[in-house]
């Protein structure tokens, strides 16, 4: 199946700093990528949908200035958590699909811990 | 708005027995339905999907799911459970081919040896 890679797998950062998480589609071109957040023992919460070359569409309640999403190429989307705080600590998962309607494949996720 | 319900937080099944993980959905029109599995500290793995056609969909690792339009259900099944099937299972729905995927809260499947 298709492969979606996330990097880093885990990261620890200090409060107030920014951290970037990358999501790459390794064997296909992803026109759409999704970013999710998952709290322990809970479901995935969709944060935003990013389409290559255009601005991301954020879900209600997600701060677009805090969670910056860039989808500059067909194989890479980045999520930058700006001015991170301990409450931003979570498991972040990206997913990608080649074309609308195709199966969506997920990355392995990135653990963010803000201390 | 579309939604997905997984009524069971956890399902316990003895190894070798058949298993069912329940899912019901609410969406206008004809839904796109999915099952994903998540192992500890990992991303989600695609199991199977229903878009159109035969109501019984076969997927990875011997899993299958039955689409029931009248009951708005898409239960995940496997004839004989393995201990390695123990994981967190998510049902998901998409309103149309261009829409976002919405996930249920997940069901933890525990296969007892």
Coordinates of N, CA and C in Angstrom, one line a residue:
Chain A
X1 N 0.8 -1.2 0.0 CA 0.0 0.0 0.0 C 0.8 1.2 0.0
X2 N 0.2 2.4 -0.2 CA 0.9 3.6 -0.2 C 1.5 4.0 1.1
X3 N 2.6 4.7 1.1 CA 3.4 5.0 2.3 C 3.3 6.5 2.6
X4 N 3.0 6.8 3.8 CA 3.0 8.2 4.3 C 4.0 8.3 5.5
X5 N 4.9 9.1 5.4 CA 6.0 9.2 6.4 C 5.9 10.5 7.2
X6 N 6.0 10.4 8.5 CA 6.0 11.6 9.3 C 7.4 11.7 10.0
X7 N 7.8 13.0 10.2 CA 9.0 13.2 10.9 C 9.0 14.5 11.7
X8 N 9.4 14.6 12.9 CA 9.9 13.5 13.7 C 8.9 12.6 14.3
X9 N 9.3 11.4 14.7 CA 8.3 10.5 15.4 C 8.0 11.0 16.8
X10 N 8.9 11.7 17.4 CA 8.6 12.3 18.7 C 9.6 13.5 18.9
X11 N 9.1 14.5 19.6 CA 9.8 15.7 19.8 C 9.4 16.3 21.1
X12 N 10.5 16.8 21.8 CA 10.2 17.5 23.1 C 10.7 18.9 22.8
X13 N 9.9 19.9 23.2 CA 10.3 21.3 23.0 C 9.9 22.1 24.3
X14 N 10.6 23.2 24.4 CA 10.3 24.1 25.6 C 9.1 25.0 25.3
X15 N 8.4 25.3 26.3 CA 7.2 26.3 26.2 C 7.7 27.5 25.5
X16 N 6.9 28.0 24.6 CA 7.2 29.3 23.9 C 7.9 29.1 22.6
X17 N 8.4 27.9 22.4 CA 9.2 27.7 21.1 C 8.2 27.1 20.1
X18 N 8.7 27.1 18.8 CA 7.9 26.5 17.7 C 8.5 25.2 17.3
X19 N 7.7 24.3 16.8 CA 8.1 23.0 16.3 C 7.4 22.6 15.1
X20 N 8.2 22.1 14.1 CA 7.6 21.7 12.8 C 7.6 20.2 12.7
X21 N 6.4 19.7 12.2 CA 6.3 18.3 11.9 C 6.0 18.1 10.4
X22 N 6.8 17.2 9.8 CA 6.7 17.0 8.3 C 5.8 15.8 8.0
X23 N 5.1 15.8 6.9 CA 4.3 14.7 6.4 C 4.7 14.5 4.9
X24 N 5.2 13.4 4.6 CA 5.5 13.1 3.2 C 4.8 11.9 2.6
X25 N 4.4 12.0 1.4 CA 3.8 10.9 0.7 C 5.0 10.3 -0.1
X26 N 5.4 9.1 0.1 CA 6.7 8.6 -0.4 C 6.5 8.0 -1.8
X27 N 5.4 7.5 -2.2 CA 5.3 6.8 -3.4 C 4.1 7.2 -4.3
X28 N 3.5 8.4 -3.9 CA 2.4 9.0 -4.7 C 2.4 10.5 -4.5
X29 N 1.7 11.2 -5.4 CA 1.6 12.6 -5.2 C 0.2 12.9 -4.5
X30 N 0.3 13.6 -3.4 CA -0.9 13.8 -2.6 C -1.5 15.2 -2.9
X31 N -2.6 15.2 -3.5 CA -3.2 16.5 -3.7 C -3.9 17.0 -2.4
X32 N -4.2 16.1 -1.5 CA -4.9 16.5 -0.3 C -4.2 15.8 0.9
X33 N -3.9 16.6 1.9 CA -3.4 16.0 3.2 C -4.2 16.5 4.3
X34 N -4.4 15.7 5.3 CA -5.2 16.0 6.5 C -4.3 16.0 7.7
X35 N -4.6 16.8 8.7 CA -3.8 16.8 9.9 C -4.8 16.5 11.1
X36 N -4.5 15.5 11.9 CA -5.4 15.1 13.0 C -4.6 15.3 14.3
X37 N -5.3 15.4 15.4 CA -4.7 15.4 16.7 C -5.5 14.3 17.5
X38 N -4.7 13.6 18.3 CA -5.3 12.5 19.1 C -4.8 12.6 20.5
X39 N -5.8 12.7 21.4 CA -5.4 12.7 22.8 C -5.5 11.2 23.3
X40 N -4.8 10.9 24.4 CA -4.7 9.6 24.9 C -6.1 8.9 25.0
X41 N -6.2 7.8 24.5 CA -7.5 7.0 24.6 C -8.7 7.7 24.0
X42 N -8.4 8.6 23.1 CA -9.5 9.3 22.4 C -9.4 9.1 20.9
X43 N -10.4 9.6 20.2 CA -10.4 9.4 18.8 C -9.6 10.5 18.1
X44 N -9.5 10.5 16.8 CA -8.8 11.5 16.0 C -9.7 12.7 15.8
X45 N -9.1 13.8 16.1 CA -9.8 15.1 15.8 C -9.2 15.8 14.6
X46 N -10.0 16.0 13.6 CA -9.5 16.6 12.4 C -9.2 18.1 12.7
X47 N -8.0 18.5 12.4 CA -7.6 19.9 12.6 C -7.8 20.7 11.4
X48 N -7.3 20.2 10.2 CA -7.3 21.0 9.0 C -7.1 20.1 7.8
X49 N -7.6 20.6 6.7 CA -7.4 19.9 5.4 C -6.5 20.8 4.5
X50 N -5.4 20.3 4.0 CA -4.6 21.1 3.2 C -4.5 20.6 1.7
X51 N -4.7 21.5 0.8 CA -4.6 21.1 -0.6 C -3.4 21.8 -1.2
X52 N -2.7 21.1 -2.0 CA -1.4 21.5 -2.6 C -1.6 22.9 -3.3
X53 N -0.8 23.8 -2.9 CA -0.8 25.1 -3.5 C -1.8 26.1 -3.1
X54 N -2.6 25.7 -2.1 CA -3.6 26.7 -1.6 C -3.6 26.6 -0.1
X55 N -4.4 27.6 0.5 CA -4.4 27.7 2.0 C -5.2 26.5 2.6
X56 N -4.8 26.2 3.8 CA -5.5 25.1 4.5 C -6.8 25.5 5.0
X57 N -7.7 24.5 5.0 CA -9.1 24.7 5.6 C -9.1 24.2 7.0
X58 N -9.3 25.1 8.0 CA -9.2 24.7 9.4 C -10.6 24.3 9.9
X59 N -10.7 23.3 10.8 CA -11.9 23.0 11.4 C -12.2 24.0 12.5
X60 N -13.5 24.1 12.8 CA -14.0 25.1 13.8 C -13.2 24.8 15.2
X61 N -12.8 25.9 15.7 CA -12.1 25.8 17.0 C -10.6 25.6 17.0
X62 N -10.1 25.4 15.8 CA -8.6 25.2 15.6 C -8.0 26.5 15.2
X63 N -7.0 27.0 16.0 CA -6.4 28.3 15.8 C -5.4 28.2 14.6
X64 N -5.8 28.9 13.5 CA -4.9 28.8 12.3 C -3.6 29.5 12.5
X65 N -3.6 30.5 13.4 CA -2.3 31.2 13.7 C -1.4 30.4 14.6
X66 N -1.9 29.5 15.3 CA -1.1 28.7 16.2 C -0.6 27.4 15.5
X67 N -1.5 26.8 14.7 CA -1.1 25.6 13.9 C -1.0 25.9 12.4
X68 N 0.2 26.3 12.0 CA 0.4 26.7 10.7 C 0.6 25.5 9.8
X69 N -0.1 25.4 8.7 CA 0.0 24.3 7.8 C 0.4 24.8 6.4
X70 N 1.4 24.1 5.9 CA 1.9 24.5 4.6 C 1.9 23.2 3.7
X71 N 1.4 23.3 2.5 CA 1.4 22.2 1.6 C 2.0 22.7 0.3
X72 N 3.3 22.9 0.3 CA 4.0 23.5 -0.8 C 4.2 22.6 -2.0
X73 N 4.2 21.3 -1.8 CA 4.4 20.4 -2.9 C 3.5 19.3 -2.8
X74 N 3.5 18.5 -3.9 CA 2.5 17.3 -3.9 C 3.0 16.2 -3.0
X75 N 4.1 16.3 -2.4 CA 4.6 15.2 -1.6 C 4.9 15.6 -0.2
X76 N 4.7 16.9 0.2 CA 5.1 17.4 1.5 C 4.1 18.4 2.0
X77 N 3.7 18.1 3.3 CA 2.9 19.1 4.0 C 3.6 19.2 5.4
X78 N 3.6 20.4 5.9 CA 4.2 20.6 7.3 C 3.1 21.3 8.2
X79 N 3.2 20.9 9.5 CA 2.5 21.5 10.5 C 3.4 22.1 11.5
X80 N 3.3 23.4 11.7 CA 4.1 24.1 12.7 C 3.3 24.6 13.9
X81 N 3.7 24.1 15.0 CA 3.0 24.5 16.2 C 3.8 25.7 16.8
X82 N 3.2 26.9 16.7 CA 3.9 28.1 17.1 C 3.6 28.4 18.6
X83 N 4.7 28.9 19.2 CA 4.6 29.3 20.7 C 3.9 28.2 21.5
X84 N 4.5 27.0 21.4 CA 3.9 25.8 22.0 C 3.8 26.0 23.5
X85 N 2.7 25.4 24.0 CA 2.4 25.3 25.4 C 2.2 23.9 25.8
X86 N 2.3 23.6 27.1 CA 2.1 22.1 27.5 C 0.8 21.5 27.1
X87 N -0.3 22.3 27.0 CA -1.6 21.8 26.5 C -1.6 21.4 25.0
X88 N -0.5 21.8 24.3 CA -0.4 21.4 22.9 C 0.2 20.0 22.8
X89 N 0.7 19.5 23.9 CA 1.3 18.1 23.9 C 0.2 17.1 23.5
X90 N 0.6 16.3 22.5 CA -0.4 15.4 21.9 C 0.2 14.5 20.8
X91 N -0.6 13.7 20.3 CA -0.1 12.8 19.2 C -0.7 13.4 17.9
X92 N 0.1 13.8 17.0 CA -0.4 14.4 15.7 C -0.2 13.5 14.6
X93 N -1.2 13.3 13.8 CA -1.2 12.3 12.7 C -1.6 13.0 11.4
X94 N -0.8 12.7 10.4 CA -1.2 13.3 9.1 C -1.7 12.1 8.2
X95 N -2.5 12.5 7.2 CA -2.9 11.5 6.2 C -2.9 12.2 4.9
X96 N -2.9 11.3 3.8 CA -2.8 11.8 2.5 C -3.5 10.9 1.5
X97 N -4.1 11.6 0.5 CA -4.7 10.8 -0.6 C -4.2 11.4 -1.9
X98 N -4.2 10.5 -2.9 CA -3.6 10.9 -4.2 C -4.6 11.8 -4.9
X99 N -5.9 11.4 -4.9 CA -6.9 12.2 -5.6 C -8.2 12.1 -4.7
X100 N -9.0 13.0 -4.8 CA -10.3 12.9 -4.1 C -11.0 11.6 -4.4
X101 N -11.5 10.9 -3.4 CA -12.1 9.7 -3.5 C -11.2 8.5 -3.3
X102 N -9.9 8.7 -3.4 CA -9.0 7.6 -3.2 C -8.9 7.3 -1.7
X103 N -8.4 6.1 -1.4 CA -8.1 5.7 -0.1 C -7.2 6.7 0.6
X104 N -7.4 7.0 1.8 CA -6.6 7.9 2.6 C -5.6 7.1 3.4
X105 N -4.3 7.3 3.3 CA -3.3 6.6 4.1 C -2.7 7.5 5.2
X106 N -2.4 6.9 6.3 CA -2.0 7.7 7.4 C -0.5 7.5 7.7
X107 N 0.1 8.6 8.2 CA 1.5 8.5 8.7 C 1.5 7.8 10.1
X108 N 2.7 7.5 10.6 CA 2.9 6.8 11.8 C 2.6 7.7 13.1
X109 N 2.5 9.0 12.8 CA 2.2 9.9 13.9 C 3.4 10.5 14.5
X110 N 3.2 11.6 15.2 CA 4.3 12.3 15.9 C 3.9 12.7 17.3
X111 N 4.7 12.3 18.2 CA 4.4 12.7 19.6 C 5.1 14.0 19.9
X112 N 4.3 15.0 20.4 CA 4.8 16.2 20.8 C 4.6 16.4 22.3
X113 N 5.8 16.7 22.9 CA 5.7 17.0 24.4 C 6.3 18.3 24.6
X114 N 5.5 19.2 25.2 CA 6.0 20.6 25.5 C 6.2 20.7 27.0
X115 N 7.4 21.1 27.3 CA 7.8 21.1 28.7 C 8.0 22.6 29.2
Chain B
X1 N -24.9 17.2 9.4 CA -23.5 16.9 9.5 C -23.4 15.4 9.7
X2 N -22.3 14.8 9.2 CA -22.1 13.4 9.3 C -21.5 13.0 10.7
X3 N -21.8 11.8 11.1 CA -21.3 11.3 12.4 C -21.2 9.8 12.4
X4 N -20.3 9.3 13.2 CA -20.1 7.9 13.3 C -20.2 7.5 14.8
X5 N -20.9 6.4 15.1 CA -21.0 5.9 16.5 C -20.4 4.5 16.6
X6 N -19.6 4.4 17.5 CA -19.1 3.0 17.9 C -19.5 2.8 19.3
X7 N -20.6 2.0 19.5 CA -21.2 2.0 20.8 C -20.4 1.3 21.9
X8 N -19.4 0.5 21.5 CA -18.6 -0.3 22.5 C -17.3 0.3 22.7
X9 N -16.9 0.6 23.9 CA -15.5 1.1 24.2 C -14.5 0.0 24.0
X10 N -14.9 -1.2 24.4 CA -14.0 -2.4 24.4 C -14.8 -3.6 24.1
X11 N -14.2 -4.5 23.3 CA -14.8 -5.8 23.0 C -13.8 -6.9 23.3
X12 N -14.2 -7.9 24.1 CA -13.3 -9.0 24.5 C -13.8 -10.2 23.8
X13 N -12.9 -10.9 23.1 CA -13.2 -12.1 22.4 C -12.1 -13.2 22.6
X14 N -12.5 -14.4 22.8 CA -11.5 -15.5 22.9 C -10.9 -15.8 21.6
X15 N -9.6 -16.1 21.6 CA -8.9 -16.5 20.4 C -9.6 -17.6 19.7
X16 N -9.8 -17.5 18.4 CA -10.5 -18.5 17.6 C -12.0 -18.3 17.4
X17 N -12.5 -17.5 18.2 CA -14.0 -17.2 18.1 C -14.2 -16.1 17.1
X18 N -15.4 -16.0 16.5 CA -15.7 -14.9 15.6 C -15.8 -13.6 16.4
X19 N -15.4 -12.5 15.7 CA -15.5 -11.2 16.4 C -16.4 -10.2 15.5
X20 N -17.0 -9.3 16.2 CA -17.8 -8.2 15.6 C -17.5 -6.9 16.3
X21 N -17.2 -5.9 15.6 CA -17.0 -4.5 16.2 C -18.1 -3.7 15.5
X22 N -18.9 -3.0 16.3 CA -20.1 -2.4 15.7 C -19.8 -0.9 15.3
X23 N -20.5 -0.5 14.3 CA -20.4 0.9 13.8 C -21.7 1.3 13.2
X24 N -22.3 2.4 13.6 CA -23.4 3.0 12.9 C -23.0 4.4 12.4
X25 N -23.7 4.9 11.4 CA -23.3 6.2 10.9 C -24.6 7.0 10.6
X26 N -24.3 8.3 10.5 CA -25.4 9.2 10.1 C -24.8 10.2 9.1
X27 N -25.3 10.1 7.9 CA -24.8 11.0 6.8 C -25.9 11.0 5.7
X28 N -26.0 12.2 5.1 CA -27.0 12.3 4.0 C -26.4 11.7 2.7
X29 N -27.2 11.1 1.9 CA -26.8 10.6 0.7 C -26.1 9.2 0.9
X30 N -25.3 8.8 -0.1 CA -24.6 7.6 -0.1 C -23.2 7.7 0.5
X31 N -23.0 7.1 1.7 CA -21.7 7.4 2.3 C -20.5 6.5 1.8
X32 N -19.3 7.1 2.1 CA -18.1 6.3 1.9 C -17.7 5.8 3.3
X33 N -17.6 4.6 3.6 CA -17.3 4.0 4.9 C -16.0 3.3 5.0
X34 N -15.3 3.5 6.1 CA -14.0 2.9 6.2 C -13.8 2.3 7.6
X35 N -12.9 1.3 7.7 CA -12.3 0.8 8.9 C -10.8 0.9 8.9
X36 N -10.3 1.5 10.0 CA -8.9 1.6 10.2 C -8.5 0.9 11.6
X37 N -7.3 0.4 11.7 CA -6.8 -0.2 12.9 C -5.6 0.6 13.4
X38 N -5.5 0.8 14.7 CA -4.3 1.5 15.3 C -3.7 0.6 16.3
X39 N -2.4 0.4 16.2 CA -1.6 -0.3 17.2 C -1.0 0.7 18.1
X40 N -0.6 0.4 19.3 CA -0.1 1.3 20.3 C 1.0 2.2 19.8
X41 N 0.8 3.5 20.0 CA 1.8 4.6 19.6 C 2.1 4.6 18.1
X42 N 1.2 4.1 17.3 CA 1.4 4.1 15.8 C 0.3 4.8 15.1
X43 N 0.5 5.1 13.8 CA -0.6 5.7 13.0 C -1.7 4.7 12.7
X44 N -2.5 5.1 11.8 CA -3.7 4.2 11.4 C -3.4 3.4 10.2
X45 N -3.8 2.2 10.2 CA -3.6 1.3 9.0 C -5.0 1.1 8.4
X46 N -5.1 1.2 7.1 CA -6.3 1.0 6.4 C -6.7 -0.5 6.4
X47 N -7.9 -0.8 6.7 CA -8.4 -2.2 6.6 C -9.3 -2.4 5.4
X48 N -10.3 -1.6 5.3 CA -11.2 -1.8 4.2 C -12.1 -0.6 4.0
X49 N -12.8 -0.5 2.9 CA -13.7 0.5 2.6 C -14.9 0.1 1.8
X50 N -16.0 0.8 2.0 CA -17.2 0.6 1.2 C -17.6 1.9 0.5
X51 N -17.7 1.8 -0.8 CA -18.2 3.0 -1.6 C -19.4 2.6 -2.3
X52 N -19.4 1.5 -3.0 CA -20.6 1.1 -3.8 C -20.4 -0.4 -4.1
X53 N -21.5 -1.0 -4.5 CA -21.4 -2.4 -4.9 C -21.8 -3.4 -3.9
X54 N -21.2 -4.6 -3.8 CA -21.5 -5.6 -2.9 C -21.5 -5.1 -1.5
X55 N -22.5 -5.5 -0.7 CA -22.6 -5.0 0.7 C -21.5 -5.6 1.6
X56 N -21.0 -6.7 1.2 CA -20.0 -7.4 2.0 C -18.6 -7.0 1.4
X57 N -17.8 -6.4 2.2 CA -16.5 -5.9 1.8 C -15.5 -6.7 2.5
X58 N -14.5 -7.2 1.7 CA -13.4 -7.9 2.3 C -12.2 -7.0 2.4
X59 N -11.4 -7.1 3.5 CA -10.3 -6.3 3.6 C -9.0 -7.0 4.0
X60 N -8.1 -6.3 4.7 CA -6.8 -6.9 5.1 C -7.0 -7.8 6.3
X61 N -6.0 -8.7 6.4 CA -5.9 -9.5 7.6 C -7.1 -10.4 7.9
X62 N -7.9 -10.7 6.9 CA -9.0 -11.5 7.1 C -10.3 -10.8 7.6
X63 N -10.2 -9.5 7.7 CA -11.4 -8.8 8.1 C -12.4 -8.5 7.0
X64 N -13.6 -8.4 7.4 CA -14.7 -8.0 6.4 C -15.7 -7.1 7.1
X65 N -16.5 -6.4 6.4 CA -17.5 -5.6 6.9 C -18.7 -5.6 6.1
X66 N -19.9 -5.5 6.7 CA -21.1 -5.6 6.0 C -21.9 -4.2 6.0
X67 N -22.1 -3.7 4.9 CA -22.9 -2.4 4.8 C -24.4 -2.7 4.8
X68 N -25.1 -2.1 5.8 CA -26.5 -2.3 5.9 C -27.2 -0.9 5.8
X69 N -27.7 -0.6 4.7 CA -28.3 0.7 4.5 C -29.5 1.0 5.4
X70 N -30.3 0.0 5.5 CA -31.6 0.2 6.3 C -31.3 0.4 7.8
X71 N -30.2 -0.2 8.3 CA -29.8 0.0 9.7 C -28.7 1.0 9.8
X72 N -28.3 1.6 8.8 CA -27.1 2.5 8.7 C -26.0 2.0 9.6
X73 N -25.6 0.8 9.3 CA -24.5 0.1 10.0 C -23.4 -0.4 9.1
X74 N -22.3 -0.5 9.6 CA -21.1 -1.0 8.9 C -20.2 -1.8 9.9
X75 N -20.7 -2.9 10.4 CA -20.0 -3.7 11.4 C -18.8 -4.4 10.8
X76 N -17.7 -4.4 11.6 CA -16.5 -5.1 11.2 C -16.5 -6.5 11.8
X77 N -16.1 -7.5 11.0 CA -16.2 -8.9 11.4 C -15.0 -9.7 11.0
X78 N -14.7 -10.7 11.7 CA -13.7 -11.7 11.4 C -14.1 -13.0 11.9
X79 N -14.0 -14.1 11.1 CA -14.6 -15.4 11.5 C -13.8 -16.0 12.6
X80 N -12.5 -15.8 12.7 CA -11.7 -16.4 13.8 C -10.6 -15.4 14.3
X81 N -10.8 -15.0 15.5 CA -9.9 -14.0 16.0 C -8.5 -14.5 16.4
X82 N -7.5 -13.6 16.2 CA -6.2 -13.9 16.6 C -5.7 -12.9 17.7
X83 N -4.8 -13.4 18.6 CA -4.3 -12.5 19.6 C -3.7 -11.2 19.0
X84 N -3.1 -11.4 17.9 CA -2.5 -10.2 17.2 C -3.5 -9.2 16.6
X85 N -4.8 -9.6 16.7 CA -5.8 -8.6 16.2 C -6.1 -7.6 17.3
X86 N -5.6 -7.8 18.5 CA -5.8 -6.9 19.6 C -5.3 -5.5 19.3
X87 N -6.1 -4.5 19.2 CA -5.7 -3.1 18.8 C -6.9 -2.2 19.0
X88 N -6.8 -1.0 18.5 CA -7.9 0.0 18.6 C -8.4 0.1 17.2
X89 N -9.7 0.0 17.0 CA -10.3 0.0 15.7 C -11.2 1.2 15.5
X90 N -11.1 1.9 14.4 CA -11.8 3.1 14.1 C -12.7 2.9 12.9
X91 N -14.0 3.2 13.0 CA -14.9 3.3 11.9 C -14.9 4.8 11.5
X92 N -15.0 5.0 10.2 CA -15.0 6.4 9.7 C -15.9 6.5 8.5
X93 N -16.4 7.7 8.3 CA -17.4 8.0 7.2 C -16.9 9.3 6.5
X94 N -17.2 9.2 5.2 CA -17.0 10.4 4.3 C -18.2 10.7 3.6
X95 N -18.7 11.9 3.5 CA -20.0 12.2 2.9 C -19.9 12.0 1.4
X96 N -18.8 12.4 0.8 CA -18.6 12.2 -0.6 C -17.1 12.1 -0.9
X97 N -16.8 11.9 -2.1 CA -15.4 11.6 -2.4 C -14.5 12.8 -2.1
X98 N -15.0 14.0 -2.0 CA -14.1 15.1 -1.8 C -14.2 15.6 -0.3
X99 N -14.9 15.0 0.5 CA -15.1 15.5 1.8 C -14.1 14.9 2.8
X100 N -14.1 15.5 4.0 CA -13.2 15.1 5.0 C -13.7 13.8 5.6
X101 N -12.8 13.0 6.3 CA -13.2 11.8 7.0 C -13.4 12.1 8.4
X102 N -14.6 11.6 8.9 CA -14.9 11.8 10.3 C -14.8 10.4 11.0
X103 N -14.1 10.3 12.2 CA -13.9 9.1 12.8 C -14.8 8.9 14.0
X104 N -15.2 7.6 14.3 CA -15.8 7.3 15.5 C -14.8 7.3 16.7
X105 N -15.3 7.1 17.9 CA -14.4 7.3 19.0 C -13.4 6.1 19.2
X106 N -13.7 5.0 18.5 CA -12.8 3.9 18.5 C -13.3 2.8 19.5
X107 N -13.0 1.6 19.1 CA -13.3 0.4 20.0 C -12.0 -0.4 20.2
X108 N -11.7 -0.6 21.4 CA -10.5 -1.4 21.8 C -10.9 -2.9 21.7
X109 N -10.3 -3.6 20.9 CA -10.5 -5.1 20.7 C -9.4 -5.8 21.5
X110 N -9.9 -6.7 22.4 CA -8.9 -7.5 23.2 C -9.2 -8.9 22.9
X111 N -8.2 -9.6 22.3 CA -8.4 -11.0 22.0 C -7.7 -11.8 23.1
X112 N -8.4 -12.6 23.8 CA -7.9 -13.4 24.9 C -7.4 -14.7 24.5
X113 N -6.1 -15.0 24.8 CA -5.5 -16.3 24.4 C -6.1 -17.5 25.1

